[in-house]
Short mmCIF file of C-alpha atoms in Angstrom, two decimals:
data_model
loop_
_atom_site.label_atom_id
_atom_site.label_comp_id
_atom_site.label_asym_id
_atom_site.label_seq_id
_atom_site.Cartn_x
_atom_site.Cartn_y
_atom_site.Cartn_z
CA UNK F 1 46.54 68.02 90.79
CA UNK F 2 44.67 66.90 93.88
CA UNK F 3 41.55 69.32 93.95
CA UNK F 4 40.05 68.02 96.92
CA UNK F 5 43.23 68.54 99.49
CA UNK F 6 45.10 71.79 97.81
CA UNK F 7 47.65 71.38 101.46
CA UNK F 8 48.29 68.10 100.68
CA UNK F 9 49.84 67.51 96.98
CA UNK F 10 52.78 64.94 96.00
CA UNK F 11 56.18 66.76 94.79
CA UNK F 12 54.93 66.06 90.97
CA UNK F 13 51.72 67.87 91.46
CA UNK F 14 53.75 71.09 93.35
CA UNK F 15 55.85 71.29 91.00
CA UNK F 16 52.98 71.68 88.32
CA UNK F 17 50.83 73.82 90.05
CA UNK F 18 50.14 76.67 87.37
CA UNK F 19 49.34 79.37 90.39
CA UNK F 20 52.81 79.51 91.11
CA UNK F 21 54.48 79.87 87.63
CA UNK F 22 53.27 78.97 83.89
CA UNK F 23 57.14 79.96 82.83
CA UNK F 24 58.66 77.09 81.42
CA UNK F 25 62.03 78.56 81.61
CA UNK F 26 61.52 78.59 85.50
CA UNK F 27 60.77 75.04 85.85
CA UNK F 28 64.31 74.03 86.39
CA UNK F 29 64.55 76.52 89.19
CA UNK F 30 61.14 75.75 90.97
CA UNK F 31 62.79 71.95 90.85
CA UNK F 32 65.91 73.04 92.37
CA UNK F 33 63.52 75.37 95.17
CA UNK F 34 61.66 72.00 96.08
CA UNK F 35 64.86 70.32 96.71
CA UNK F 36 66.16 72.86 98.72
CA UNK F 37 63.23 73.17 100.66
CA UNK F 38 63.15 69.24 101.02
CA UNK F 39 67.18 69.23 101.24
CA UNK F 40 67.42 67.03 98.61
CA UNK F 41 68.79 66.74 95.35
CA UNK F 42 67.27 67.72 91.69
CA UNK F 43 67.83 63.56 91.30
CA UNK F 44 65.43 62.89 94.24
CA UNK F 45 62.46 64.97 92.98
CA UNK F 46 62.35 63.09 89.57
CA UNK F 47 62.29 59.57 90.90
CA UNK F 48 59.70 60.29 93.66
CA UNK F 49 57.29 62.27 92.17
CA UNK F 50 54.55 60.81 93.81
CA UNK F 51 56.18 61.11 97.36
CA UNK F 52 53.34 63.49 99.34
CA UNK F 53 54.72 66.69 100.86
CA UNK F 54 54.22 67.57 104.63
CA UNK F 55 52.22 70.79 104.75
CA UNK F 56 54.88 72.83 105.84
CA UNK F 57 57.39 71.71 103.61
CA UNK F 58 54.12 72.65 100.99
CA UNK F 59 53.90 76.12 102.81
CA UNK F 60 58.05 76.94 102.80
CA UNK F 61 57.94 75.87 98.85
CA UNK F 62 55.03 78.17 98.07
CA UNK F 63 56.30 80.80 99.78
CA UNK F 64 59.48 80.36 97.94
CA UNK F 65 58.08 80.17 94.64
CA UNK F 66 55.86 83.34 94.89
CA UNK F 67 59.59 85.50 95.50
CA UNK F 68 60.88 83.24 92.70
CA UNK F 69 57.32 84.41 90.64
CA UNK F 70 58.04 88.42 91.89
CA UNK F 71 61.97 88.69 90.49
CA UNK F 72 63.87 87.54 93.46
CA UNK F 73 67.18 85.06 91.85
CA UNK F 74 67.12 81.72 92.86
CA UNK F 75 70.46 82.03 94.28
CA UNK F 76 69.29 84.37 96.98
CA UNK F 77 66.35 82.33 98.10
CA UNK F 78 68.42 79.27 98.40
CA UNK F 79 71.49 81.55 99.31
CA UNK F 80 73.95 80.39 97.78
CA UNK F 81 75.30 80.01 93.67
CA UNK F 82 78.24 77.28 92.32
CA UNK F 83 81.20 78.99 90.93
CA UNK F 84 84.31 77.30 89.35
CA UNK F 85 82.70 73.88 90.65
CA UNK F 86 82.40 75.05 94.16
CA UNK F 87 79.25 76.32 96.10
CA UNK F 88 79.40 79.83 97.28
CA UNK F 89 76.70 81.90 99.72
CA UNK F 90 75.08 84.69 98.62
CA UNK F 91 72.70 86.98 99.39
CA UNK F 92 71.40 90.48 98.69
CA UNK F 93 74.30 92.58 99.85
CA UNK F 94 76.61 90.73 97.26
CA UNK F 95 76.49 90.26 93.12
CA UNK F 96 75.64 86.41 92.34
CA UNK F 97 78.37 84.83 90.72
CA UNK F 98 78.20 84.70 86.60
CA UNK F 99 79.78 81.73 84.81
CA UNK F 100 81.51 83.92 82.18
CA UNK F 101 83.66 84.95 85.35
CA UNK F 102 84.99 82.14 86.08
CA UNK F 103 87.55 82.46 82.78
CA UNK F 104 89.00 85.19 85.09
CA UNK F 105 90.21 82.20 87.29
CA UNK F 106 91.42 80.29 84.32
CA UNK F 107 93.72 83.16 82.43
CA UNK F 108 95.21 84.08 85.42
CA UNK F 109 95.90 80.15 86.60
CA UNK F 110 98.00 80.29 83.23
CA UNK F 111 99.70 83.29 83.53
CA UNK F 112 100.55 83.19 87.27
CA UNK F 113 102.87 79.96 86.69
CA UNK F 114 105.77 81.60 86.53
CA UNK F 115 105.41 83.88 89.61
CA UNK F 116 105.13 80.99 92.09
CA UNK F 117 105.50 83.76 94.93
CA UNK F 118 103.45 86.56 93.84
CA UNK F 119 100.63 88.55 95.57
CA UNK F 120 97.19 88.32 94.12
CA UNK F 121 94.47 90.80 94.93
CA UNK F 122 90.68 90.80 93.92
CA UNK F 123 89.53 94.15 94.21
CA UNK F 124 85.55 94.40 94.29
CA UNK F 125 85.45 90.97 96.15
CA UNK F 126 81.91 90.81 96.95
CA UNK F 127 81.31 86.89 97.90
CA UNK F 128 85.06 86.20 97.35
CA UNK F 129 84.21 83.70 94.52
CA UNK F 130 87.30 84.50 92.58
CA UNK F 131 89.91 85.18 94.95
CA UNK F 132 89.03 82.06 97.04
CA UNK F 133 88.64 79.69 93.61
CA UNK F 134 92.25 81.13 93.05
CA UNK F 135 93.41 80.75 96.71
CA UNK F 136 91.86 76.85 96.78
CA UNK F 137 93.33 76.40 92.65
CA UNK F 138 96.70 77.64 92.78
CA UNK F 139 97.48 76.69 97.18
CA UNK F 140 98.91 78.57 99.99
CA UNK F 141 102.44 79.40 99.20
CA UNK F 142 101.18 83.24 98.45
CA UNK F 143 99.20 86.31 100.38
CA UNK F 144 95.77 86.76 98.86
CA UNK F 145 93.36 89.86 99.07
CA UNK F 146 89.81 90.50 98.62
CA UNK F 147 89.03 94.19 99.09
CA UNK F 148 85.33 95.46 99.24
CA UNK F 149 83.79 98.92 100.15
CA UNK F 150 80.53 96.77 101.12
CA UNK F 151 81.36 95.42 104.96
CA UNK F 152 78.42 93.44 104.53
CA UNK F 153 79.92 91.78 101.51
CA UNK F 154 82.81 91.32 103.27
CA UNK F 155 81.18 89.21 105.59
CA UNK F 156 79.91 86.64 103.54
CA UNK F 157 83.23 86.53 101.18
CA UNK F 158 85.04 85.73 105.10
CA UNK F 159 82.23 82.99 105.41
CA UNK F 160 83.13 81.69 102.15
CA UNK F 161 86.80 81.02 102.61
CA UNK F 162 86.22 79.50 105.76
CA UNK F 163 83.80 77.02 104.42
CA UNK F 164 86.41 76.51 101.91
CA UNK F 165 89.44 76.48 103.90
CA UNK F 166 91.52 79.11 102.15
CA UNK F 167 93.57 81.64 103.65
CA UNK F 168 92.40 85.20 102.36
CA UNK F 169 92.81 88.83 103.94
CA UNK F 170 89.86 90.72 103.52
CA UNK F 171 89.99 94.41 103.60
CA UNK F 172 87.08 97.35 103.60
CA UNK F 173 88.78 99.24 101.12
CA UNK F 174 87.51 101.94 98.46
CA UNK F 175 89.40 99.95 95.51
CA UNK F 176 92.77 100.07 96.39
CA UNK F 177 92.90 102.56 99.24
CA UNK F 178 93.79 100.29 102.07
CA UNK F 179 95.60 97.95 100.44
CA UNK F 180 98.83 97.21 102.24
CA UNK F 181 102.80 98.26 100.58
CA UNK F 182 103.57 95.58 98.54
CA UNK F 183 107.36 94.26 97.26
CA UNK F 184 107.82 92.70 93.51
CA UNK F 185 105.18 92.06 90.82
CA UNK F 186 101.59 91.70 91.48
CA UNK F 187 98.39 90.27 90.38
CA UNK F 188 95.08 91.98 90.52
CA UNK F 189 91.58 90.57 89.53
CA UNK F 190 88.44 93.09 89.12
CA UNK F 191 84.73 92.38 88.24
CA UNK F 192 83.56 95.91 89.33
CA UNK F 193 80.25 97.47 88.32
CA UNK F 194 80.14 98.09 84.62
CA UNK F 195 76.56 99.33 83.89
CA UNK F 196 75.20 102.12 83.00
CA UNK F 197 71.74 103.23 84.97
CA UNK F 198 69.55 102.83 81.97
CA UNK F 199 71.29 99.00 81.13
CA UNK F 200 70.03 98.11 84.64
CA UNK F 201 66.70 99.68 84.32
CA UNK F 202 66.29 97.58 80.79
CA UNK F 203 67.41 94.45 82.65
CA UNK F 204 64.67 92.76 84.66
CA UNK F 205 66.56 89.77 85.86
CA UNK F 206 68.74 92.00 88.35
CA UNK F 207 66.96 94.09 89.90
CA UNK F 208 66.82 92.31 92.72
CA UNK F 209 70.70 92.40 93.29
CA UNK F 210 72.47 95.69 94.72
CA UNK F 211 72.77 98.60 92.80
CA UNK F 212 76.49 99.25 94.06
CA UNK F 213 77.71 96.84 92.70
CA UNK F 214 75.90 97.46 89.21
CA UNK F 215 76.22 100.65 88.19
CA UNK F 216 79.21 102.76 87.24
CA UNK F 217 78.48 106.78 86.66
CA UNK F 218 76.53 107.90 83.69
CA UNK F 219 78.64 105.74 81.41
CA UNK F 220 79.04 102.64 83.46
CA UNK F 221 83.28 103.08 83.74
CA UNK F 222 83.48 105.49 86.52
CA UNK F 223 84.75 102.47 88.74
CA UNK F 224 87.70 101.66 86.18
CA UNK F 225 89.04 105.11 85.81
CA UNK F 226 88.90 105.54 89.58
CA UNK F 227 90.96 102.08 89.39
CA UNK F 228 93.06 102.76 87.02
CA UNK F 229 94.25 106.28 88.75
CA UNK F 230 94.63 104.80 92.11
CA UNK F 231 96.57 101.66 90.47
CA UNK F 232 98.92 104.46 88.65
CA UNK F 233 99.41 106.44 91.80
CA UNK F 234 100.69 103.54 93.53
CA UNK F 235 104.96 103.14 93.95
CA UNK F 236 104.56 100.32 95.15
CA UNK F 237 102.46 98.20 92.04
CA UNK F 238 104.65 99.15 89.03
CA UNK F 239 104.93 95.93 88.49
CA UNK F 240 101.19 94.92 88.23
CA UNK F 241 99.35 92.38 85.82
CA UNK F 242 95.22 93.41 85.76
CA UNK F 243 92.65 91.57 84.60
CA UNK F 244 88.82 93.39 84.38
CA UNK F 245 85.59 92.08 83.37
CA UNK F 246 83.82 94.53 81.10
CA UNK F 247 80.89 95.48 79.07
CA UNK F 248 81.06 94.38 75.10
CA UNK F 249 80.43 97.77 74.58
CA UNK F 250 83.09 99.24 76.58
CA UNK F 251 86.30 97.65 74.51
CA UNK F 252 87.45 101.48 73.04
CA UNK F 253 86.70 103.04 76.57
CA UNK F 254 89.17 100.89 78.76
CA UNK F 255 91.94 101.10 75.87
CA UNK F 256 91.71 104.88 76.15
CA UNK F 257 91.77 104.94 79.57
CA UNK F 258 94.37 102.78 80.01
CA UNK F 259 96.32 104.94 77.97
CA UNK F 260 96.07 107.98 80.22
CA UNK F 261 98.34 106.69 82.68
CA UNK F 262 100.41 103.77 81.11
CA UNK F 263 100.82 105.29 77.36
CA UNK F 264 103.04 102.29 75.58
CA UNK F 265 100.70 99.41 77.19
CA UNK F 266 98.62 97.58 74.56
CA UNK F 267 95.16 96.27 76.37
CA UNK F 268 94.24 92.76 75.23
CA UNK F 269 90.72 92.28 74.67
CA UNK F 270 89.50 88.95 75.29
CA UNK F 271 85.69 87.29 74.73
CA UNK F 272 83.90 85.19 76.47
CA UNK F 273 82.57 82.09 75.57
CA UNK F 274 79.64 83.56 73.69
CA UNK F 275 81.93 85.49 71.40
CA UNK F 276 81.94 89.16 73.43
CA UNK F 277 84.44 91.15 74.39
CA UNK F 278 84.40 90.18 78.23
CA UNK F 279 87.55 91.41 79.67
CA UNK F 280 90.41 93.24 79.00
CA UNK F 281 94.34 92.60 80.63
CA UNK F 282 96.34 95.41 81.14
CA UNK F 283 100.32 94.37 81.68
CA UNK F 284 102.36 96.49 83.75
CA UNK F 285 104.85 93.85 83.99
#
């Protein structure tokens, strides 16, 4: 490191000053902080490590990668996360997209095909990262929904599919409330909060993002069973297809749920790609 100029250091030397993190795992993400503080690319920072950085590029990075050092995601200090190979913003009114989501995209990509015409809803939109990945995968000849209660949320999931040019209608709703009458079979997608209070204690690496959207009652389901109620209440969506993320933990919960209102359904468990049970389909159809 250059001792005698501590404002003046090349992007090699930043990126190895100790003060700001001796966490190995956090390299990556200090590389991708200097790149967006440089707008660059990861690519850029290895071949010009010797490259000197103005001072307040040097002052923007450091402030950076003190939040980075206290907790705060990397996807909120750069503000925004990729999801299903597309960039997304995010910030702290809205969950940051998981990659174990994005199989939601894929199982209902296959089991839309036949329903060329269908409605799909995601209910718990947040950023809108899976109801605009659908609307951009499967095209425009269908109405799409992203309902939130979080109007800030909603905001940045409206910034999203216009950055992405997809056609969604985004509704403050309470799950399901203010979702319009709908005619023939539907589709609904849900990643609502699934934690308990003490998982998200126990868990240091979000605390950062909103509790809402986190935490579900005592037993972290209270979200589903308000779902599942509302869902059963409805004329209307008889003729559903749902599709939840989950915890592991929770695969005897949503089965006997589920059974409360829709007795001779079977719920199909499925895992992720680390071998947990991830999310569970419920087939109204």
């Amino acid at each position: 490191m250059n001792k005698n100029n501590n404002n003046k250091l090349t992007i090699g030397e930043a990126l190895a000053d100790l003060s700001l993190s001796q966490d190995k795992n956090q390299k990556l993400e200090r590389e991708l902080l200097l790149a967006f503080v440089l707008r660059r690319d990861r690519s850029f920072l290895l071949l010009n490590y010797q490259q000197s950085l103005e001072a307040p590029e040097l002052a923007e990075y450091r402030r950076l990668a003190k939040k980075l050092l206290a907790g705060w995601p990397l996807a909120y200090l750069i503000g925004e996360r990729e999801f299903y190979g597309r960039s997304f913003s995010v910030n702290p009114s809205t969950l940051i997209p998981r990659p174990e989501s994005e199989m939601i995209v894929d199982i209902i990509k296959k089991k839309i095909a036949a329903y060329p015409d269908v409605a799909l809803v995601d209910i718990g939109t947040g950023s809108g990262c899976l109801i605009i990945s659908l609307a951009a995968e499967l095209g425009s000849g269908r109405k799409y929904y992203g309902l939130d209660i979080s109007t800030s949320a909603l905001s940045v999931a409206k910034q999203n599919a216009k950055c992405h040019g997809v056609k969604v209608q985004f509704l403050e709703s309470d799950l399901l409330s203010r979702l319009p009458q709908q005619k023939g079979p539907i589709f609904l997608v849900a990643n609502l909060p699934y934690l308990t209070p003490e998982q998200v204690r126990r868990e240091k690496s979000i605390q950062k993002e909103p509790k809402t959207a986190l935490i579900s009652g005592k037993d972290g389901f209270q979200h589903y069973r308000q779902l599942f109620k509302q869902l059963a209440d409805r004329q209307d969506l008889k003729n559903f297809f749902l599709i939840i993320e989950i915890d592991p933990a929770q695969k005897k919960i949503v089965g006997a749920e589920a059974k409360k209102y829709w007795p001779k359904i079977e719920v199909e468990i499925i895992k992720d790609l680390r071998g947990k049970n991830r999310f569970a389909i419920i087939n109204g159809q």
